[in-house]
Coordinates of C-alpha atoms and ligand atoms in Angstrom, one line a residue:
X2 CA 121.4 131.3 72.4
X3 CA 119.1 128.6 72.1
X4 CA 119.7 128.0 75.6
X5 CA 119.1 130.9 76.6
X6 CA 115.7 131.5 74.7
X7 CA 114.2 128.1 76.1
X8 CA 115.3 128.9 79.7
X9 CA 113.9 132.6 78.9
X10 CA 110.8 130.0 77.1
X11 CA 111.1 127.8 81.0
X12 CA 111.4 129.9 83.0
X13 CA 108.4 132.2 82.0
X14 CA 106.3 129.2 82.2
X15 CA 107.5 128.7 85.2
X16 CA 106.7 133.1 86.8
X17 CA 102.8 131.3 85.6
X18 CA 103.2 128.9 87.6
X19 CA 104.4 130.2 90.8
X20 CA 102.7 130.1 93.7
X21 CA 101.4 133.2 96.1
X22 CA 105.4 135.4 96.8
X23 CA 103.7 135.6 101.0
X24 CA 104.8 131.0 100.5
X25 CA 108.1 131.5 100.3
X26 CA 109.8 129.5 97.8
X27 CA 108.2 126.7 96.2
X28 CA 109.9 123.1 95.4
X29 CA 113.2 123.8 93.5
X30 CA 111.8 121.5 90.1
X31 CA 115.2 122.0 87.4
X32 CA 114.5 125.2 86.1
X33 CA 116.0 128.0 86.7
X34 CA 116.3 131.9 85.4
X35 CA 119.2 134.1 83.6
X36 CA 117.4 136.6 84.9
X37 CA 119.0 136.2 88.4
X38 CA 122.5 137.4 87.4
X39 CA 125.1 136.2 89.6
X40 CA 128.6 134.6 89.6
X41 CA 128.1 130.7 88.7
X42 CA 131.3 129.7 90.0
X43 CA 130.8 131.4 93.5
X44 CA 131.9 132.9 96.7
X45 CA 133.7 132.8 99.4
X46 CA 132.7 131.9 103.2
X47 CA 133.3 136.5 104.0
X48 CA 131.6 137.1 101.0
X49 CA 128.2 138.7 100.6
X50 CA 126.3 137.3 97.6
X51 CA 125.1 140.4 95.4
X52 CA 122.9 139.7 92.8
X53 CA 120.4 141.6 89.4
X54 CA 117.7 140.7 89.2
X55 CA 117.3 142.1 86.1
X56 CA 114.8 142.9 83.2
X57 CA 111.6 140.5 83.5
X58 CA 108.4 142.0 83.1
X59 CA 107.5 142.3 87.2
X60 CA 110.9 143.8 87.4
X61 CA 110.0 146.7 84.4
X62 CA 106.6 147.2 85.4
X63 CA 107.7 147.7 89.1
X64 CA 105.1 145.1 89.5
X65 CA 106.4 142.9 91.8
X66 CA 104.1 141.4 94.6
X67 CA 107.1 142.1 97.3
X68 CA 111.0 143.1 97.7
X69 CA 111.9 140.1 98.7
X70 CA 114.1 137.2 97.7
X71 CA 115.4 134.0 99.5
X72 CA 119.0 131.7 100.0
X73 CA 117.6 128.1 99.6
X74 CA 119.3 125.1 98.9
X75 CA 120.4 124.7 95.7
X76 CA 117.7 121.8 95.2
X77 CA 115.8 124.3 96.8
X78 CA 114.9 122.4 100.2
X79 CA 114.8 125.3 102.5
X80 CA 115.1 128.3 102.6
X81 CA 118.7 129.7 104.8
X82 CA 118.5 133.5 104.2
X83 CA 115.7 135.8 103.7
X84 CA 116.0 139.9 102.4
X85 CA 115.2 142.6 100.7
X86 CA 115.5 143.7 96.7
X87 CA 116.6 147.4 96.3
X88 CA 114.7 149.4 94.6
X89 CA 114.7 149.8 90.6
X90 CA 117.5 151.0 88.5
X91 CA 118.2 151.9 85.3
X92 CA 121.3 150.2 83.6
X93 CA 119.7 150.7 79.8
X94 CA 121.8 153.0 78.8
X95 CA 124.7 150.4 79.9
X96 CA 123.5 147.7 79.7
X97 CA 120.4 147.7 78.6
X98 CA 118.4 146.3 81.1
X99 CA 116.1 148.0 84.2
X100 CA 117.1 145.8 87.4
X101 CA 116.3 145.3 91.2
X102 CA 119.9 144.1 92.9
X103 CA 120.0 142.7 95.8
X104 CA 123.0 141.6 98.2
X105 CA 123.2 138.7 101.0
X106 CA 125.2 139.0 104.6
X107 CA 127.9 136.3 104.3
X108 CA 126.9 133.2 104.0
X109 CA 127.2 129.3 105.7
X110 CA 129.3 127.5 103.1
X111 CA 127.0 126.0 100.7
X112 CA 126.0 125.1 97.4
X113 CA 122.6 127.1 97.1
X114 CA 120.0 129.4 94.8
X115 CA 118.3 133.2 94.6
X116 CA 115.1 132.7 94.3
X117 CA 112.6 135.6 93.5
X118 CA 108.8 135.2 93.5
X119 CA 107.5 136.0 90.6
X120 CA 110.9 135.5 88.5
X121 CA 112.0 132.3 89.8
X122 CA 115.5 130.9 91.3
X123 CA 118.7 131.2 90.3
X124 CA 121.5 129.6 88.5
X125 CA 123.3 127.8 91.9
X126 CA 126.3 129.0 93.6
X127 CA 128.5 127.4 96.1
X128 CA 129.8 129.1 99.1
X129 CA 133.5 127.9 100.2
X130 CA 137.4 128.7 101.2
X131 CA 139.1 128.4 98.1
X132 CA 136.4 129.4 96.1
X133 CA 138.9 130.6 93.3
X134 CA 141.1 127.4 93.1
X135 CA 139.4 125.9 90.0
X136 CA 139.2 128.8 88.1
X137 CA 142.5 129.8 88.8
X138 CA 144.3 126.2 87.6
X139 CA 141.6 126.5 84.5
X140 CA 142.7 129.4 83.5
X141 CA 146.0 128.1 83.5
X142 CA 145.6 124.9 82.0
X143 CA 144.2 127.0 79.4
X144 CA 147.9 127.8 78.6
X145 CA 148.5 124.6 78.1
X146 CA 145.3 123.6 75.4
X147 CA 147.9 126.5 72.9
X148 CA 151.2 125.4 73.2
X149 CA 151.7 125.2 69.3
X150 CA 154.1 122.2 67.9
X151 CA 153.3 120.2 70.2
X152 CA 150.6 116.9 70.3
X153 CA 148.7 117.9 73.7
X154 CA 147.7 113.8 75.0
X155 CA 144.1 112.3 76.3
X156 CA 146.9 111.9 79.8
X157 CA 146.5 115.9 80.2
X158 CA 143.8 117.0 77.3
X159 CA 141.6 114.7 78.4
X160 CA 138.5 115.2 75.9
X161 CA 140.5 118.0 74.0
X162 CA 143.6 115.9 73.6
X163 CA 145.3 116.9 69.9
X164 CA 147.8 116.9 67.1
X165 CA 151.1 118.7 67.2
X166 CA 150.8 121.2 65.1
X167 CA 153.0 124.7 63.5
X168 CA 155.8 122.9 64.7
X169 CA 157.2 125.7 63.7
X170 CA 160.6 124.4 62.8
X171 CA 161.1 125.9 59.5
X172 CA 160.3 129.0 58.9
X173 CA 160.8 132.1 55.9
X174 CA 161.8 135.0 57.0
X175 CA 159.6 137.8 55.6
X176 CA 161.1 140.4 54.0
X177 CA 160.0 142.9 56.5
X178 CA 162.1 140.7 58.9
X179 CA 165.5 142.5 57.0
X180 CA 167.2 138.9 56.6
X181 CA 166.4 136.9 53.3
X182 CA 168.3 133.9 53.3
X183 CA 167.7 130.9 55.3
X184 CA 165.4 129.6 57.7
X185 CA 164.3 130.0 60.9
X186 CA 164.1 127.5 63.9
X187 CA 161.0 129.5 65.8
X188 CA 158.8 126.2 67.5
X189 CA 156.8 126.0 71.0
X190 CA 155.3 129.5 72.4
X191 CA 151.5 129.6 72.5
X192 CA 148.9 130.2 69.4
X193 CA 148.3 133.4 71.2
X194 CA 144.1 133.6 70.5
X195 CA 141.6 132.0 68.7
X196 CA 144.5 131.8 66.4
X197 CA 147.1 130.0 65.0
X198 CA 150.0 133.1 65.1
X199 CA 152.4 133.7 67.8
X200 CA 152.9 137.5 68.8
X201 CA 156.5 138.8 71.0
X202 CA 153.9 141.9 71.5
X203 CA 151.4 139.5 73.0
X204 CA 153.8 136.9 74.6
X205 CA 155.8 138.9 76.6
X206 CA 152.5 141.5 78.2
X207 CA 150.9 138.4 79.2
X208 CA 153.5 136.3 80.8
X209 CA 154.7 139.6 83.0
X210 CA 151.3 139.8 84.8
X211 CA 152.1 135.7 85.0
X212 CA 155.6 136.3 86.6
X213 CA 153.9 139.5 88.3
X214 CA 151.6 136.8 90.3
X215 CA 154.0 135.1 90.6
X216 CA 156.5 137.8 92.7
X217 CA 153.2 139.2 94.4
X218 CA 151.6 135.8 95.9
X219 CA 154.6 133.1 95.8
X220 CA 154.3 129.8 93.5
X221 CA 150.5 130.1 92.9
X222 CA 150.2 126.9 90.7
X223 CA 153.8 124.0 92.7
X224 CA 155.1 121.0 91.5
X225 CA 152.1 118.5 90.1
X226 CA 148.6 121.0 90.1
X227 CA 148.6 121.8 86.4
X228 CA 148.8 118.2 85.4
X229 CA 150.9 118.7 82.9
X230 CA 154.3 116.8 80.9
X231 CA 156.9 119.1 83.6
X232 CA 154.6 118.0 86.5
X233 CA 156.8 115.7 88.7
X234 CA 160.2 116.9 87.5
X235 CA 160.5 119.1 91.3
X236 CA 159.6 122.4 89.5
X237 CA 157.5 124.9 89.8
X238 CA 153.8 124.0 87.2
X239 CA 153.6 127.2 87.4
X240 CA 157.0 128.3 86.0
X241 CA 157.5 125.2 83.6
X242 CA 154.6 126.3 81.2
X243 CA 155.3 129.7 81.4
X244 CA 159.2 128.4 80.4
X245 CA 156.8 126.9 77.3
X246 CA 156.3 130.8 76.0
X247 CA 159.6 132.2 77.4
X248 CA 161.4 130.0 75.3
X249 CA 160.0 130.1 72.6
X250 CA 160.5 134.4 72.7
X251 CA 164.1 134.1 72.3
X252 CA 164.4 131.8 69.8
X253 CA 162.8 135.4 68.4
X254 CA 165.5 137.5 68.8
X255 CA 167.9 138.1 65.9
X256 CA 170.9 137.9 67.0
X257 CA 171.2 142.0 67.2
X258 CA 169.4 141.7 69.6
X259 CA 166.4 142.5 68.2
X260 CA 163.1 141.1 67.6
X261 CA 160.8 139.8 65.0
X262 CA 157.8 141.2 66.0
X263 CA 155.6 137.6 64.9
X264 CA 155.5 134.2 64.0
X265 CA 152.9 134.3 61.8
X266 CA 151.4 133.1 58.2
X267 CA 150.3 135.0 55.5
X268 CA 147.0 135.2 56.3
X269 CA 144.5 133.5 58.9
X270 CA 144.4 130.2 58.4
X271 CA 140.7 128.4 58.2
X272 CA 138.7 126.9 61.3
X273 CA 141.2 123.2 61.6
X274 CA 142.6 121.6 64.4
X275 CA 146.2 123.1 64.3
X276 CA 147.5 120.2 61.9
X277 CA 145.6 121.2 59.1
X278 CA 147.5 124.4 59.3
X279 CA 148.7 125.0 55.8
X280 CA 149.9 128.1 55.6
X281 CA 153.7 129.1 54.8
X282 CA 154.2 130.5 59.0
X283 CA 157.0 132.9 58.1
X284 CA 158.9 135.8 60.9
X285 CA 156.9 139.6 59.3
X286 CA 159.2 142.5 61.1
X287 CA 161.6 143.5 63.0
X288 CA 159.8 146.6 66.2
X289 CA 161.2 148.5 68.6
X290 CA 157.2 147.6 70.7
X291 CA 158.9 143.3 70.6
X292 CA 162.5 144.3 71.7
X293 CA 160.9 146.4 74.0
X294 CA 158.6 144.0 75.8
X295 CA 160.6 141.0 75.3
X296 CA 163.4 143.0 77.7
X297 CA 160.4 143.5 79.8
X298 CA 159.6 140.4 80.6
X299 CA 163.3 138.5 79.8
X300 CA 164.8 141.0 82.6
X301 CA 161.3 140.1 85.1
X302 CA 162.1 136.2 84.6
X303 CA 165.5 136.5 84.8
X304 CA 164.7 137.6 89.0
X305 CA 161.6 134.9 89.4
X306 CA 164.0 131.9 87.6
X307 CA 166.4 132.5 89.1
X308 CA 166.2 130.0 91.3
X309 CA 163.9 127.5 89.0
X310 CA 167.1 127.7 86.6
X311 CA 170.3 130.6 87.9
X312 CA 171.8 129.6 84.3
X313 CA 168.5 129.9 82.0
X314 CA 168.2 133.5 84.5
X315 CA 171.3 134.7 83.1
X316 CA 170.7 133.6 79.7
X317 CA 167.5 135.9 79.7
X318 CA 169.4 139.0 81.2
X319 CA 171.9 138.7 78.4
X320 CA 169.3 138.5 76.3
X321 CA 167.0 141.5 77.5
X322 CA 170.4 143.8 77.4
X323 CA 171.0 142.8 74.4
X324 CA 167.2 143.5 72.9
X325 CA 167.4 147.0 75.6
X326 CA 170.8 148.0 73.4
X327 CA 168.9 147.5 69.5
X328 CA 165.5 149.6 71.6
X329 CA 168.8 152.7 72.2
X330 CA 169.4 152.1 68.7
X331 CA 165.7 151.5 66.3
X332 CA 163.7 154.2 68.1
X333 CA 162.3 154.7 64.6
X334 CA 160.9 151.0 64.6
X335 CA 157.3 150.8 64.6
X336 CA 155.5 147.9 63.5
X337 CA 153.3 148.0 60.9
X338 CA 151.4 145.1 59.3
X339 CA 153.3 145.1 54.7
X340 CA 151.0 145.6 52.7
X341 CA 150.6 140.9 52.5
X342 CA 149.8 140.2 55.7
X343 CA 147.2 141.1 57.7
X344 CA 147.3 139.3 60.9
X345 CA 147.7 140.6 64.4
X346 CA 149.5 144.3 63.7
X347 CA 150.0 144.1 67.9
X348 CA 151.0 147.6 66.2
X349 CA 151.6 150.6 68.4
X350 CA 153.3 153.9 67.9
X351 CA 154.2 155.1 70.7
X352 CA 156.8 152.9 73.0
X353 CA 157.2 155.4 75.8
X354 CA 155.1 152.5 78.0
X355 CA 157.6 149.3 76.2
X356 CA 160.4 151.5 77.3
X357 CA 159.6 152.5 80.9
X358 CA 158.6 148.9 81.6
X359 CA 161.8 147.2 80.1
X360 CA 163.7 150.5 82.4
X361 CA 161.9 148.6 85.8
X362 CA 162.4 145.5 85.2
X363 CA 165.7 146.1 84.0
X364 CA 166.4 148.2 87.3
X365 CA 164.6 145.4 89.5
X366 CA 167.1 143.1 88.2
X367 CA 170.3 145.3 88.3
X368 CA 169.8 147.6 90.2
X369 CA 172.0 149.5 87.2
X370 CA 171.8 153.3 87.5
X371 CA 170.9 153.1 83.6
X372 CA 168.0 152.2 83.9
X373 CA 166.9 154.4 86.8
X374 CA 168.0 157.3 84.7
X375 CA 166.2 156.6 82.0
X376 CA 163.1 155.9 84.0
X377 CA 163.5 159.4 85.0
X378 CA 163.5 161.0 82.0
X379 CA 160.0 158.5 81.0
X380 CA 158.4 158.1 84.5
X381 CA 155.7 155.2 83.8
X382 CA 151.9 156.3 84.2
X383 CA 149.5 154.3 85.6
X384 CA 145.9 153.9 83.0
X385 CA 142.9 152.8 83.1
X386 CA 142.2 152.4 80.3
X387 CA 139.0 150.3 79.2
X388 CA 138.0 150.2 75.4
X389 CA 141.9 150.8 74.1
X390 CA 142.7 147.5 74.6
X391 CA 146.3 145.6 76.0
X392 CA 147.7 149.0 75.2
X393 CA 146.5 150.5 78.1
X394 CA 148.0 148.2 80.2
X395 CA 151.2 148.1 79.4
X396 CA 151.9 151.3 81.0
X397 CA 150.8 150.4 84.3
X398 CA 154.0 147.4 84.8
X399 CA 156.0 149.5 85.1
X400 CA 155.1 151.1 88.2
X401 CA 153.7 147.3 89.5
X402 CA 157.3 146.4 89.9
X403 CA 158.6 149.3 90.9
X404 CA 156.2 149.4 93.7
X405 CA 157.0 145.7 94.2
X406 CA 160.4 146.3 94.9
X407 CA 160.9 149.0 96.9
X408 CA 164.2 148.4 98.2
X409 CA 165.7 149.6 95.4
X410 CA 163.8 153.0 94.1
X411 CA 164.5 155.7 95.4
X412 CA 161.7 157.1 98.2
X413 CA 160.5 160.9 95.6
X414 CA 159.9 157.3 93.0
X415 CA 158.0 155.2 95.0
X416 CA 155.9 157.8 96.9
X417 CA 154.9 159.0 93.4
X418 CA 153.6 156.2 92.2
X419 CA 152.2 155.6 95.2
X420 CA 150.5 157.9 94.8
X421 CA 149.4 157.1 91.6
X422 CA 148.2 153.9 92.0
X423 CA 146.9 154.4 95.2
X424 CA 144.3 157.2 93.5
X425 CA 143.4 155.4 90.6
X426 CA 142.5 152.5 92.8
X427 CA 140.1 154.3 95.2
X428 CA 138.2 156.1 91.8
X429 CA 138.2 152.3 90.5
X430 CA 136.3 151.4 93.8
X431 CA 134.3 153.6 93.4
X432 CA 133.3 153.8 90.1
X433 CA 133.5 149.9 90.3
X434 CA 130.1 150.7 92.9
X435 CA 128.4 153.5 90.6
X436 CA 128.0 151.5 87.7
X437 CA 125.8 149.2 86.1
X438 CA 126.7 145.1 87.4
X439 CA 129.1 146.6 90.5
X440 CA 132.2 146.7 87.7
X441 CA 134.6 150.2 85.9
X442 CA 134.1 150.0 83.0
X443 CA 132.2 152.2 80.8
X444 CA 133.1 151.8 77.6
X445 CA 132.9 148.6 76.2
X446 CA 135.6 147.8 73.6
X447 CA 137.4 144.5 72.6
X448 CA 138.2 142.4 75.4
X449 CA 136.3 144.4 77.3
X450 CA 136.4 141.4 79.5
X451 CA 140.3 142.1 79.9
X452 CA 139.9 146.1 80.7
X453 CA 137.9 144.1 84.1
X454 CA 140.4 142.4 85.8
X455 CA 142.1 144.8 84.2
X456 CA 141.2 146.8 86.6
X457 CA 140.8 144.4 89.1
X458 CA 144.9 143.9 89.0
X459 CA 145.1 147.7 89.8
X460 CA 143.2 147.6 92.4
X461 CA 145.2 144.7 93.6
X462 CA 149.0 147.1 93.2
X463 CA 147.6 149.4 95.5
X464 CA 146.2 146.6 98.1
X465 CA 149.3 145.4 98.1
X466 CA 150.6 149.3 99.3
X467 CA 148.2 149.4 101.7
X468 CA 146.2 146.9 102.5
X469 CA 142.3 147.9 103.2
X470 CA 139.4 145.8 102.7
X471 CA 137.0 147.7 99.4
X472 CA 139.7 147.3 97.2
X473 CA 139.9 143.2 97.2
X474 CA 135.8 143.5 97.4
X475 CA 136.1 145.7 95.0
X476 CA 138.2 143.1 93.3
X477 CA 135.6 140.4 94.4
X478 CA 132.8 142.6 92.2
X479 CA 134.8 142.8 89.5
X480 CA 135.3 138.5 89.2
X481 CA 131.9 138.9 90.1
X482 CA 130.6 140.6 86.7
X483 CA 132.6 138.2 84.7
X484 CA 131.5 134.1 86.2
X485 CA 127.9 135.8 85.3
X486 CA 127.0 138.7 87.3
X487 CA 125.9 140.3 84.1
X488 CA 123.3 141.3 81.7
X489 CA 123.7 138.1 79.6
X490 CA 123.4 136.5 82.8
X491 CA 126.9 134.2 81.2
X492 CA 129.9 133.0 82.8
X493 CA 132.9 133.7 80.3
X494 CA 134.6 131.7 81.2
X495 CA 135.2 128.1 79.1
X496 CA 133.2 124.8 81.1
X497 CA 132.7 127.1 84.2
X498 CA 129.6 128.0 86.2
X499 CA 126.6 127.2 84.6
X500 CA 126.4 129.3 81.7
X501 CA 129.0 129.5 80.1
X502 CA 130.8 130.6 76.1
X503 CA 129.8 127.1 73.8
X504 CA 131.2 128.8 70.1
X505 CA 133.5 131.0 71.0
X506 CA 136.5 132.3 68.0
X507 CA 139.2 129.7 68.6
X508 CA 139.9 127.2 65.4
X509 CA 140.4 124.1 67.5
X510 CA 137.1 124.3 69.3
X511 CA 135.1 125.2 66.3
X512 CA 136.8 121.9 64.6
X513 CA 137.7 119.5 67.1
X514 CA 133.9 117.8 66.7
X515 CA 133.3 117.3 70.8
X516 CA 130.0 120.2 71.7
X517 CA 132.2 121.6 75.0
X518 CA 135.2 124.1 74.0
X519 CA 138.4 123.7 75.5
X520 CA 137.9 124.6 79.1
X521 CA 139.6 127.8 80.5
X522 CA 139.4 129.8 78.3
X523 CA 138.3 132.9 78.8
X524 CA 135.4 134.6 76.3
X525 CA 136.5 139.0 74.8
X526 CA 133.4 139.7 76.2
X527 CA 130.8 142.4 74.6
X528 CA 132.1 145.3 72.3
X529 CA 129.7 147.9 71.0
X530 CA 131.4 148.3 68.1
X531 CA 130.5 144.6 66.8
X532 CA 133.6 144.5 63.7
X533 CA 132.7 141.0 63.0
X534 CA 128.5 141.9 61.8
X535 CA 126.7 140.7 60.0
X536 CA 128.5 137.4 60.4
X537 CA 127.7 137.6 63.8
X538 CA 123.8 139.0 64.3
X539 CA 124.1 140.2 67.4
X540 CA 121.1 141.1 69.1
X541 CA 118.9 144.1 67.5
X542 CA 120.3 147.4 68.9
X543 CA 122.2 146.0 72.1
X544 CA 123.0 147.8 74.6
X545 CA 127.1 148.3 75.5
X546 CA 127.6 144.8 77.8
X547 CA 125.2 142.9 75.6
X548 CA 127.2 143.3 72.5
X549 CA 128.0 140.7 73.0
X550 CA 126.9 136.5 71.1
X551 CA 128.6 133.5 71.4
X552 CA 129.2 132.1 68.1
X553 CA 131.6 131.0 66.8
X554 CA 132.5 133.5 63.9
X555 CA 132.6 136.0 66.7
X556 CA 136.1 137.4 66.8
X557 CA 135.4 140.5 68.1
X558 CA 133.5 139.5 71.0
X559 CA 133.1 135.5 71.8
X560 CA 137.6 135.2 70.2
X561 CA 140.3 134.7 73.1
X562 CA 143.3 135.5 73.8
X563 CA 146.5 135.5 76.2
X564 CA 146.2 138.6 76.9
X565 CA 142.7 138.0 78.7
X566 CA 143.0 134.9 79.9
X567 CA 146.6 136.0 81.7
X568 CA 144.9 139.2 83.9
X569 CA 142.0 136.6 84.8
X570 CA 145.1 134.7 86.0
X571 CA 145.8 136.9 88.1
X572 CA 143.3 138.4 90.3
X573 CA 141.9 134.7 90.4
X574 CA 145.6 133.6 91.9
X575 CA 145.2 136.9 93.9
X576 CA 141.9 136.8 95.5
X577 CA 142.5 132.8 96.4
X578 CA 146.1 134.1 98.0
X579 CA 144.3 136.5 100.3
X580 CA 141.2 135.3 100.5
X581 CA 143.8 132.5 102.6
X582 CA 146.2 135.4 104.7
Ligands
9MR620 O1 143.3 141.9 71.4 C1 143.6 143.1 70.0 C2 142.2 144.8 69.8 O2 142.8 145.1 70.9 C3 142.8 145.1 68.5 O3 141.7 145.7 68.2 C4 142.2 143.9 67.1 C5 142.1 144.5 66.3 O4 143.7 144.6 66.1 O5 142.5 142.8 68.0 C6 142.9 142.2 68.8 O6 143.7 141.0 69.2 C7 143.7 139.8 68.1 C8 145.0 139.7 67.5 O7 145.3 140.8 66.8 C9 145.6 138.7 66.6 N1 145.1 137.6 67.5 C10 143.8 137.5 68.5 C11 143.7 139.1 69.2 C12 142.1 138.9 70.2 O8 140.9 139.3 69.2

């Protein structure tokens, strides 16, 4: 925040000193303004640059001398493009800004800035092929940094090397688990978020999104590309990393096939390094939602891992079938936090979406009639449900999978689902174009950045069925928003862009003594409900899209989470693939 104020002051000074607009851009002089907001990572060579010039005095009063803008080289020594700003738009209600937008024609490969007279220079951005590859790899590496029970050696983790924490080889059974004797060994898996707990619902769901990318584009991170300990084993780094989570999930299945809901301390640990976490760890609850999510992800993984390791794939499918049967016998086993447990709940009192997802994956993997019958009884839904969080998108997993495996799916069901996905995608194209900052969300709740990325996943699903340039360009608009085209002028993925979150709600980042947070993690994003006040101090009367605070206590706007990184990785990986087609 201090950076923002400093930069704003500098830019005001710059405005005061800048030369007459008609003279074209003055020398860059190393000052950039957050008032020009755009994707800080970059654009593909066939992609127009879309930016917003927001809320400077000149824009508010309509007094900007001229509507011209320039694209200059990053060092500002020459102008490569001249364009005209659009009329002023009122985005006050959602974004708290009045703005003027600009769009360029596609630009040649290079590194540039936008210059707007009276306002200043933007942060630099690149135009190049594979422009999202670094953020894709970075977001995958983010998972590695979340590994529980593992030391992260410097060779793979660089400055963020750390000791192992939470071995979880001797975990207590909480009474809600249905067991009282003995201990469970349940090591590994990724930490869910800024906290050090491990949740089946939010392990399986993001895993499903990662597996979906593999199924849609092929291996997006071949052996050696992620620099993880498994690199060099001759197998996909992508699948190696996902297996770290899958292996843990398998340990959470009880002998009867049901899944313990989560592995957590009773209360959240303090803001300490993993190895300093001192709370006793328990497996808590056994639920239908966790069990069905597990059944879905393992059935999907049984397809994806077939060539990687056939025995492992068999084991996954057996585990999936056992989970499916347990769920059938426990229709009311919904999870609620017991009185003495206050960690993440991931509760949901309707398992229809989870059931449809599990049935779809089991059907796609086995082709067995039982699962198809179940899908007919409980047809998949397709939804865009911003403001509600992860539960909104579970439904889509079933539809995406069935469409992906059209060879299995009878025509009637296929046509119905394709119609739902395409209709929703078409409406998202329209909505993105008309909504502030060309992104589709109007209801900013917990993890709103993941809403934007889940919308982009719906567009990708439509594009897979009926390819249309609008689907891809709208996905790119969504990505622009996440990477800096927003009123906070922030690239929400840590470690990328010029200005990214420095104070994520993330225990390791808050306690490792390193200024920069662990990289490759997606901040949750603006959340109008601001549940973390007063520990978090928001801008007074912040508009929904500005209800974001780069402050460590901000668990409601600036935490990171697996199910936010997952759709981000999916969209970055998909756009990279699409650009290379
Ligand atoms: O993403 C979850 C959000 O939809 C809920 O409103 C919120 C409060 O229950 O919890 C979020 O998930 C958190 C989880 O419970 C614990 N780990 C961190 C998650 C992200 O904030």
